[in-house]
Amino acid sequence: DAVLAAIDMAGELEVASLAIPAISSGIYGYPPDDATAVIAVTAAEALATGDTTIRHVQLVGFDEAMTARFATSIRSMLDA
C-alpha cells in the first residue's frame, strides 16, 4: 500500500521521477527479501499501465545488503 500511495501521489504531482526506499524492510520482523520483492514488483506493475507521468523510479537500499536485495528482485522479474 505504501508503494502504491507514493506512486499515486507522485502521479498527482505530475513528477517524472520517484525514489522509493526499502519501506518496512526488516522492521517489525518483516523479511527484507520479501519487502524488496514486494516493493519492486508493485512499482513495476503500477508503472506498466503507462497511466502516469513517472518515467524513472529509483529503489533505494539503506545499505549494500538491501541494495543487493533490490537487484536480486529486479533480476528475478527480468528472468520471469
XYZ file of C-alpha atoms in Angstrom:
80
model
C 0.000 0.000 0.000
C 2.845 2.409 0.802
C 4.415 1.919 -2.638
C 1.100 2.468 -4.415
C 0.410 5.557 -2.290
C 3.826 7.011 -3.182
C 3.269 6.325 -6.886
C -0.239 7.787 -6.742
C 0.991 10.938 -5.012
C 3.865 11.320 -7.470
C 1.345 10.996 -10.290
C -0.889 13.651 -8.756
C 2.123 15.949 -8.543
C 2.968 15.046 -12.173
C 6.597 14.328 -11.387
C 8.832 12.400 -13.774
C 10.945 10.565 -11.201
C 10.469 8.971 -7.813
C 12.748 7.376 -5.212
C 11.312 4.578 -3.091
C 13.284 3.494 -0.019
C 13.260 -0.008 1.396
C 9.990 0.646 3.224
C 9.423 -1.626 6.258
C 12.232 -3.936 5.195
C 13.325 -5.855 8.245
C 11.373 -3.702 10.684
C 8.787 -5.409 12.860
C 10.107 -8.757 11.669
C 9.038 -8.330 8.022
C 11.569 -10.285 5.963
C 13.837 -7.959 3.950
C 13.882 -10.273 0.919
C 10.079 -10.233 0.804
C 9.932 -6.469 1.348
C 12.267 -5.650 -1.526
C 10.455 -8.083 -3.834
C 7.054 -6.602 -2.977
C 8.342 -3.045 -3.477
C 9.987 -3.840 -6.831
C 7.062 -5.851 -8.211
C 4.435 -3.370 -7.022
C 6.310 -0.431 -8.557
C 6.826 -2.277 -11.851
C 3.177 -3.329 -12.077
C 1.901 0.152 -11.239
C 4.124 1.765 -13.858
C 3.369 -0.860 -16.520
C -0.061 0.655 -17.059
C 1.600 3.702 -18.600
C -1.054 5.892 -16.983
C 1.472 8.068 -15.146
C 3.941 10.875 -15.665
C 6.631 8.869 -13.854
C 9.443 7.778 -16.174
C 12.111 6.820 -13.621
C 11.917 5.023 -10.292
C 14.951 4.624 -8.053
C 14.724 1.809 -5.498
C 16.870 2.808 -2.526
C 18.518 0.381 -0.125
C 19.845 1.809 3.125
C 22.935 -0.401 2.956
C 24.740 -2.675 0.480
C 22.785 -5.747 1.541
C 19.420 -4.068 0.961
C 20.603 -2.681 -2.373
C 21.656 -6.203 -3.373
C 18.205 -7.490 -2.411
C 16.601 -4.938 -4.735
C 18.961 -6.024 -7.519
C 18.007 -9.662 -6.958
C 14.308 -8.780 -7.068
C 14.730 -6.885 -10.321
C 16.765 -9.701 -11.898
C 14.042 -12.168 -10.888
C 11.413 -10.054 -12.632
C 13.520 -9.834 -15.787
C 14.142 -13.582 -15.801
C 10.436 -14.393 -15.400
